Amino acid sequence: MSTTAADQEAPEDGRGGGAGGSGAGGDGGGAGRGADRRRRRRRVLRWSATVLSLVILGGAGAGYLYYRHLNANIKSDDLNLADAKDAAPETKANAAGQKPLNILLIGSDARNTAENQKLGGARDTFNGVPLADVQMLLHVSADRSNMSVVSMPRDTLLDIPKCTDPDTGKVYPALTREITNASLGRGGPGCTVATWEKLTDIHIDHFMMIDFAGVVSMADAIGGVPVCVDANVYSHTSDGKGSGLKLEKGTHEIKGKQALQWLRTRYGFEDDTDLARAKAQHMYMNSMVRQLRSEAKLSNPNSLRRLAEAATKAITVDDGLDSIKKMYDLATELQKVPTERITMTTMPNRYDTVQTGRVVPTDDAAKLFRLVREDIALDGKDTAKATASPSPTTPTDPAAADDEIAVQVHNGTYTDALGAARGRAAAVTQLLVGKGFARAVADTSPATSEKTTVIRYPSADLQGDAQRLAKVLGIPASQVKKSTDVSGVTLFVGADWRSGSAYKAPEQDDRTPESAQTMNAADTSQCMHVDPAYTW
């Protein structure tokens, strides 16, 4: 249910903001104590502003501010609007008891206020259904040594689960091959979270959402973020499209409306696609993190106050982040990650063959999500860790007894070079029955092509069964996947298991796909390439 997080925290020392504790009858040190309080207040305010702004962009900070009006600024909403069976299971802690953090950052195009309408244009869309035009999954490793950010193009086609609006009770049915940014209008940000979990099988701990006006106010409060273009650019077309961004060649500190234009620019950067826009957003985000961490502009108390106000008013968060104290706790964790270990990526994709201008995830996207799910650093700099390697997620329901687990076995050994290995489904089914899986049956449909043997299951209540099957056969946990394409636990015998009774897992490739277009947050040399058609 949508709420406002008001009056949740009291001042740390238990006193209000009045004159108590410094009046007559004290020890005579009232003036000195007043000066100390002012110094403490400036110091707390300075750090609190850093925390709030950095949390929004996955940066870092320390300190918190127990002022009720700031808590009252924060809006909250439900984290996940899907049925429990459609949610990704919580990530299991490693041997040291550490868990990664997954936070979904959402940029809304809502025109629900006069300010948002002015910034967003399109009068006929005022107060219309909002779209999640910016979506970034921020993953913080369990040991807090690194951070990964995965952007999803807003034109991505995927499956959206059934979502229930927490305010009205309206149920939005599940959709297939729907554009991802439509998820926000199906009950709120919790449906966008549910959509990510359905696609990636990554449990999301929190979300943060910001709208047009929030971007402008944050950029103004920070005082400007440096960006670079390699030529003069004007994002404008003859038929009125474009963000309106107009910059000369070189590096500029942008803020306010110009910052929003940068983040929205599609026509003018590189190939004029949503992929180029994602790259520009990564550059802005990296630059903003560097600005805030350097604290070069965070020394003026009035500027800090404006930043704290702007940050708390700009965002909507889940109930787990609906107070300054909770944001502080999160920021404390984020602070541990060095800037040079923050890696920005874009979900690997290809153009859809049916819907023009839309994209779909590729096999590289599945690999990227696996790396995030298994807490493997995307910068390739993971060293041998003292703790155990990442464990599979903990199922919501434990596995049934082996002889009660229904398994369908499908022949997926077909390759263009070798064709299909005949009778493979029947042979592996017989193997499973011999191992105690009495309810295993062979699928008699034509063989398909699966490069790697995989176990798929449709819902969280069958995850334990699927993981048990994988353990018995020696199939890696990374090859156990949730999918609505199957109706029960299904073993697809792939081209890597064309014969024999023992499965030998292929050597795992944990390198980040080149198609993910990695960008390091510490890299200050990045400059957006301008499409020559949009120069002036």
CSV table of C-alpha atoms in Angstrom, one decimal, residues 412-413 450-455 473 475-476 478-481 491-498 503-504 506:
chain,number,residue,atom,x,y,z
A,412,GLY,CA,17.6,-31.5,-26.8
A,413,THR,CA,20.6,-33.0,-28.4
A,450,GLU,CA,19.9,-27.2,-26.4
A,451,LYS,CA,23.6,-26.5,-26.4
A,452,THR,CA,23.9,-27.2,-22.7
A,453,THR,CA,21.9,-29.6,-20.6
A,454,VAL,CA,19.4,-27.7,-18.5
A,455,ILE,CA,16.7,-28.3,-15.9
A,473,LEU,CA,22.9,-35.9,-11.9
A,475,ILE,CA,24.3,-30.7,-13.2
A,476,PRO,CA,25.6,-27.2,-12.0
A,478,SER,CA,23.6,-22.4,-12.9
A,479,GLN,CA,21.9,-24.8,-15.3
A,480,VAL,CA,18.7,-24.9,-13.2
A,481,LYS,CA,16.4,-22.2,-14.4
A,491,LEU,CA,15.2,-32.0,-17.9
A,492,PHE,CA,16.4,-31.0,-21.4
A,493,VAL,CA,19.3,-33.3,-22.3
A,494,GLY,CA,21.6,-31.1,-24.3
A,495,ALA,CA,24.2,-31.5,-27.0
A,496,ASP,CA,26.8,-31.7,-24.3
A,497,TRP,CA,25.4,-35.1,-23.1
A,498,ARG,CA,24.7,-37.1,-26.3
A,503,TYR,CA,27.0,-36.0,-17.0
A,504,LYS,CA,30.2,-34.0,-17.3
A,506,PRO,CA,31.3,-28.1,-19.4
